[in-house]
């Protein structure tokens, strides 16, 4: 992998990740951009104890542009985008409309491919491996920033999820605090350690592997399963068999095997609802340990992949119980979801 760091016209950082070591990236951003002006502010909820990012400047962000005006496609003569070069493998840049900025953290955009009409599931294993390398490199880089406590790499796919740019891309958030979901996991892990002397994440994986009814696929270095208490209609958790706190600690075997495993999961998601159905909307979320936190050594890196589509043409909405009280109601039994995801395996 070759990494090239440059800047956009307004001073934001842009990083190219290329498979070929001899790739030259010297294109200049020719847009007349004003400096980025953000108003991100972190406010604490005194009742729940969680944090909310107030970012009013995001109201002006790009919203469903036509394909020929996509800001994530490579630049071409007469049309300049966020990527000055006329082609790229993987590109990462600071978000022009960040939810978090400055002392409040950092937000980046990850473009998986220059092909506007592709999706992550269309990538080759070599391309997916390059994305994994980019996620890992950005996790290491953001870990070095004093204001970042936790790094979150994720992808939103599909208009139903709320995606406003159709180009295949994800995001990376560098939070200046430990997120509420991670705090809950750390709290549960600490309680389990105190009560049993063992690791909670290891126990969860062992339970799923022993039961087997919710396991979707298992390899030498990874295991994917629908969790026992799945919140979403179709939800898969993917764990490396060797527990590590974040992406930086994955061994070579896990890195080598990841593209095959992850691409297979994404392709199965697109087949859940049968032929002729539109691509399945999903959120794919890496859970990594905070850099400084009690219990970091007990945390387990894992990826959670889920869709809000519960059946053909119907979405799972977060209504009263879910939105008002955080009590999820799942219409699809986890065992049935796992069986379906096994049925649609690639031939």
C-alpha positions as MATLAB code, in Angstrom:
seq = 'XXXXXXXXXXXXXXXXXXXXXXXXXXXXXXXXXXXXXXXXXXXXXXXXXXXXXXXXXXXXXXXXXXXXXXXXXXXXXXXXXXXXXXXXXXXXXXXXXXXXXXXXXXXXXXXXXXXXXXXXXXXXXXXXXXXXXXXXXXXXXXXXXXXXXXXXXXXXXXXXXXXXXXXXXXXXXXXXXXXXXXXXXXXXXXXXXXXXXXXXXXXXXXXXXXXXXXXXXXXXXXXXXXXXXXXXXXXXXXXXXXXXXXXXXXXXXXXXXXXXXXXXXXXXXXXXXXXXXXXXXXXXXXXXXXXXXXXXXXXXXXXXXXXXXXXXXXXXXXXXXXXXXXXXXXXXXXXXXXXXXXXXXXX';
ca = [
       0.000    0.000    0.000;
       1.164    3.516   -0.829;
      -0.136    6.431    1.228;
      -0.077    9.980   -0.153;
      -1.068   12.916    2.056;
      -2.076   16.232    0.520;
      -4.517   19.091    1.185;
      -7.640   20.435   -0.457;
      -8.121   24.088   -1.451;
      -9.600   25.015    1.919;
      -6.826   23.339    3.922;
      -8.574   20.071    4.761;
      -6.460   16.935    4.701;
      -6.822   14.407    1.866;
      -5.139   10.999    1.899;
      -4.886    8.609   -1.033;
      -4.382    4.878   -0.401;
      -3.134    3.036   -3.472;
      -2.449   -0.622   -4.132;
       0.424    0.186   -6.494;
       3.574    1.567   -4.881;
       4.528    3.572   -7.987;
       1.289    5.615   -8.076;
       1.876    9.380   -8.223;
      -0.705   11.730   -6.711;
       0.095   15.341   -7.598;
      -3.277   16.714   -8.762;
      -4.142   20.070   -7.190;
      -7.583   21.069   -5.930;
      -8.483   24.006   -8.173;
     -11.798   24.934   -6.551;
     -12.155   28.465   -5.090;
     -13.182   27.217   -1.637;
     -13.650   29.405    1.403;
     -12.124   28.163    4.664;
     -14.316   25.640    6.454;
     -16.486   27.266    9.100;
     -18.002   24.922   11.677;
     -20.043   25.407   14.802;
     -19.794   21.980   16.408;
     -20.506   21.914   20.107;
     -20.743   18.979   22.513;
     -23.516   19.255   25.100;
     -24.127   16.831   27.952;
     -27.610   15.604   28.814;
     -27.826   15.982   32.608;
     -30.478   13.248   32.947;
     -29.040   10.550   30.686;
     -25.388   11.531   31.035;
     -24.751   11.148   27.313;
     -23.409   13.650   24.795;
     -25.122   15.388   21.876;
     -23.241   17.115   19.059;
     -24.882   20.404   18.031;
     -23.784   21.135   14.446;
     -26.083   23.620   12.735;
     -23.702   24.158    9.811;
     -24.582   20.665    8.556;
     -27.944   21.976    7.316;
     -26.070   23.260    4.251;
     -24.415   19.942    3.337;
     -24.788   18.428   -0.116;
     -28.092   16.587   -0.497;
     -28.759   13.965   -3.190;
     -26.843   15.610   -6.051;
     -27.196   14.154   -9.557;
     -24.573   11.545  -10.453;
     -22.709   13.953  -12.727;
     -22.279   16.365   -9.801;
     -21.232   13.818   -7.171;
     -18.560   15.354   -4.897;
     -17.002   11.938   -4.233;
     -16.290   11.001   -7.845;
     -12.856   11.799   -9.287;
     -12.419   15.263  -10.777;
     -12.714   15.608  -14.515;
     -12.176   18.486  -16.918;
     -14.753   21.141  -16.165;
     -16.024   19.393  -13.006;
     -14.000   19.496   -9.822;
     -14.865   17.363   -6.812;
     -13.490   16.609   -3.364;
     -10.989   14.287   -5.083;
      -8.672   16.357   -7.339;
      -7.238   13.344   -9.186;
      -9.022   11.749  -12.131;
      -8.959    8.288  -10.536;
      -8.266    6.721   -7.147;
      -8.297    3.420   -5.264;
      -9.303    4.569   -1.761;
      -9.426    8.186   -0.626;
      -9.989    9.703    2.815;
     -10.570   13.366    3.537;
     -11.782   15.632    6.309;
     -15.529   16.173    6.064;
     -16.454   19.674    4.883;
     -19.608   19.480    7.030;
     -18.377   17.660   10.143;
     -20.473   16.740   13.148;
     -17.293   16.933   15.229;
     -14.418   19.356   14.670;
     -11.503   20.975   16.476;
     -11.536   20.287   20.210;
     -14.829   18.421   19.667;
     -13.181   15.680   17.608;
     -12.832   14.949   13.910;
     -14.941   13.561   11.047;
     -13.575   11.996    7.882;
     -15.094   10.584    4.691;
     -13.793    7.295    3.253;
     -14.379    6.729   -0.474;
     -14.147    2.975   -1.104;
     -13.785    3.193   -4.888;
     -13.950    5.762   -7.673;
     -16.768    3.765   -9.318;
     -19.923    5.747   -8.553;
     -22.277    2.876   -9.390;
     -20.563    0.219   -7.280;
     -21.149   -0.776   -3.663;
     -18.781   -2.257   -1.096;
     -20.107   -5.711   -1.993;
     -18.893   -5.166   -5.570;
     -15.267   -4.672   -4.522;
     -12.618   -7.279   -5.131;
     -10.888   -8.866   -2.152;
      -7.815   -6.762   -2.945;
      -9.889   -3.567   -2.859;
     -11.575   -4.561    0.404;
      -8.161   -5.283    1.927;
      -7.067   -1.765    0.976;
     -10.119   -0.293    2.724;
      -9.243   -2.303    5.843;
      -5.700   -0.925    5.655;
      -7.106    2.614    5.395;
      -9.412    2.093    8.389;
      -6.468    0.778   10.390;
      -4.157    3.616    9.366;
      -6.758    6.256   10.212;
      -7.420    4.635   13.586;
      -3.697    4.913   14.348;
      -3.505    8.509   13.099;
      -6.543    9.680   15.064;
      -5.306    7.892   18.172;
      -2.363   10.296   18.119;
      -4.651   13.344   18.342;
      -5.049   14.620   21.865;
      -8.727   15.435   21.464;
      -9.743   11.960   20.226;
     -10.753    9.307   22.747;
     -12.434    6.735   20.501;
     -12.503    6.033   16.748;
     -15.613    4.819   14.952;
     -15.384    3.552   11.353;
     -18.769    2.958    9.734;
     -20.794    2.829    6.542;
     -24.396    3.891    5.977;
     -25.791    2.323    2.783;
     -29.143    3.178    1.208;
     -31.567    6.081    1.027;
     -33.745    4.390    3.681;
     -30.860    4.791    6.129;
     -30.655    8.501    5.320;
     -27.668    8.489    2.983;
     -27.492   11.745    1.007;
     -24.635   10.782   -1.365;
     -25.035    7.689   -3.516;
     -21.317    7.119   -4.105;
     -19.941    4.103   -2.140;
     -18.383    5.638    0.947;
     -18.204    5.471    4.704;
     -17.153    7.740    7.515;
     -14.763    7.825   10.439;
     -15.593    9.721   13.628;
     -12.968   10.595   16.203;
     -14.975   11.206   19.372;
     -13.601   13.329   22.238;
     -15.410   11.057   24.723;
     -16.373    7.418   25.199;
     -19.647    6.799   23.382;
     -22.723    5.681   25.367;
     -22.930    2.245   23.715;
     -19.277    1.584   24.453;
     -19.742    2.691   28.060;
     -22.554    0.170   28.420;
     -20.380   -2.605   26.980;
     -17.476   -1.698   29.250;
     -19.792   -1.652   32.256;
     -21.207   -5.070   31.400;
     -17.716   -6.462   30.772;
     -16.472   -5.128   34.116;
     -19.431   -6.665   35.953;
     -18.883  -10.014   34.221;
     -15.166   -9.931   35.069;
     -15.967   -9.186   38.727;
     -18.569  -11.944   38.961;
     -16.822  -14.697   36.976;
     -13.182  -13.685   36.549;
     -13.613  -14.182   32.785;
     -14.030  -11.992   29.705;
     -17.610  -11.208   28.659;
     -16.908  -10.942   24.922;
     -15.146  -14.311   24.945;
     -18.143  -15.792   26.752;
     -20.593  -14.369   24.200;
     -18.629  -15.752   21.248;
     -18.184  -19.140   22.935;
     -21.903  -19.351   23.694;
     -22.883  -18.597   20.109;
     -20.376  -21.072   18.685;
     -21.492  -23.813   21.052;
     -25.191  -23.238   20.363;
     -24.646  -22.904   16.615;
     -28.229  -21.963   15.709;
     -27.351  -18.319   15.185;
     -23.918  -18.747   13.569;
     -23.918  -17.417   10.006;
     -20.384  -18.348    9.013;
     -17.152  -19.335   10.735;
     -13.573  -19.440    9.458;
     -10.135  -19.922   10.945;
      -9.860  -16.276   11.996;
     -13.435  -14.900   12.118;
     -16.889  -15.860   13.343;
     -20.165  -14.149   12.375;
     -23.465  -14.700   14.163;
     -26.858  -13.152   14.795;
     -26.791  -12.168   18.489;
     -29.129  -13.916   20.938;
     -30.937  -10.635   21.700;
     -30.697   -9.024   18.267;
     -32.221   -5.544   18.145;
     -32.696   -5.391   14.368;
     -34.567   -7.705   11.954;
     -31.329   -8.892   10.336;
     -28.244   -8.187   12.433;
     -24.848   -9.893   12.314;
     -21.894   -9.452   14.637;
     -18.463  -10.293   13.241;
     -15.597  -11.059   15.654;
     -11.961  -11.977   15.094;
     -11.274  -15.237   16.921;
      -8.271  -13.686   18.641;
      -9.642  -10.933   20.856;
      -8.057   -7.524   20.230;
      -9.117   -4.014   21.349;
      -8.983   -2.273   17.975;
      -8.099   -2.604   14.302;
      -4.419   -1.902   14.882;
      -4.020   -5.192   16.763;
      -5.410   -7.576   14.138;
      -2.870  -10.223   13.148;
      -1.902  -11.026    9.587;
      -4.149  -14.067    9.400;
      -7.236  -12.064   10.349;
      -6.318   -9.270    7.917;
      -5.816  -11.706    5.080;
      -9.106  -13.496    5.677;
     -11.255  -10.425    6.408;
     -12.031   -9.362    2.793;
     -13.432  -12.768    1.870;
     -15.554  -12.997    5.025;
     -16.871   -9.445    4.962;
     -17.689   -9.406    1.261;
     -19.570  -12.678    1.682;
     -21.672  -11.170    4.496;
     -22.515   -8.067    2.452;
     -23.490  -10.155   -0.566;
     -25.729  -12.333    1.576;
     -27.420   -9.202    2.927;
     -28.294   -8.204   -0.623;
     -29.955  -11.601   -1.166;
     -32.022  -11.739    2.042;
     -35.273  -10.604    0.473;
     -34.999  -12.532   -2.776;
     -34.302  -11.778   -6.453;
     -35.604   -8.544   -7.899;
     -35.457   -6.706   -4.574;
     -33.520   -3.438   -4.358;
     -30.158   -3.491   -2.536;
     -30.576   -4.000    1.198;
     -30.041   -0.800    3.204;
     -27.636   -1.333    6.072;
     -25.352    0.164    8.681;
     -21.943   -1.421    9.157;
     -20.221   -0.324   12.349;
     -16.795   -1.133   13.811;
     -16.736   -1.140   17.605;
     -13.247   -0.328   18.897;
     -12.011    0.169   22.433;
     -11.427    3.733   23.628;
      -7.747    4.609   23.800;
      -7.833    5.496   27.486;
     -10.550    3.792   29.500;
     -10.949    1.415   32.399;
     -11.477   -2.027   30.906;
      -9.834   -1.335   27.532;
      -7.913   -4.604   27.848;
     -11.224   -6.477   28.231;
     -12.878   -4.917   25.177;
     -13.209   -6.894   21.937;
     -13.042   -5.339   18.497;
     -16.061   -6.390   16.457;
     -18.218   -5.265   13.562;
     -21.996   -4.972   13.743;
     -23.906   -5.159   10.450;
     -27.674   -4.621   10.411;
     -30.568   -3.540    8.219;
     -33.726   -1.598    9.013;
     -35.687   -3.593    6.383;
     -37.748   -6.263    8.138;
     -39.341   -7.830    5.070;
     -39.861   -7.043    1.400;
     -41.040   -3.448    1.064;
     -41.314   -2.868    4.819;
     -38.970   -1.057    7.179;
     -38.388   -1.383   10.883;
     -39.231    2.017   12.350;
     -38.022    3.077   15.778;
     -41.345    4.088   17.252;
     -42.600    4.602   20.807;
     -40.907    1.777   22.710;
     -37.602    1.999   20.851;
     -37.278    5.780   20.534;
     -39.044    6.729   23.734;
     -37.710    4.066   26.118;
     -34.828    2.341   24.263;
     -36.635   -1.012   24.474;
     -36.371   -2.721   21.093;
     -39.047   -5.040   19.720;
     -37.765   -7.384   17.016;
     -40.256   -9.032   14.640;
     -37.714  -11.518   13.261;
     -36.448  -14.240   15.638;
     -32.625  -14.251   15.616;
     -32.555  -17.965   14.829;
     -34.772  -17.414   11.761;
     -32.588  -14.512   10.624;
     -29.456  -16.652   10.927;
     -31.084  -19.497    9.008;
     -32.002  -17.127    6.193;
     -28.470  -15.735    6.050;
     -27.118  -19.264    5.779;
     -29.596  -20.099    3.010;
     -28.407  -17.250    0.794;
     -24.717  -18.178    0.898;
     -22.732  -17.694   -2.286;
     -22.428  -20.764   -4.441;
];
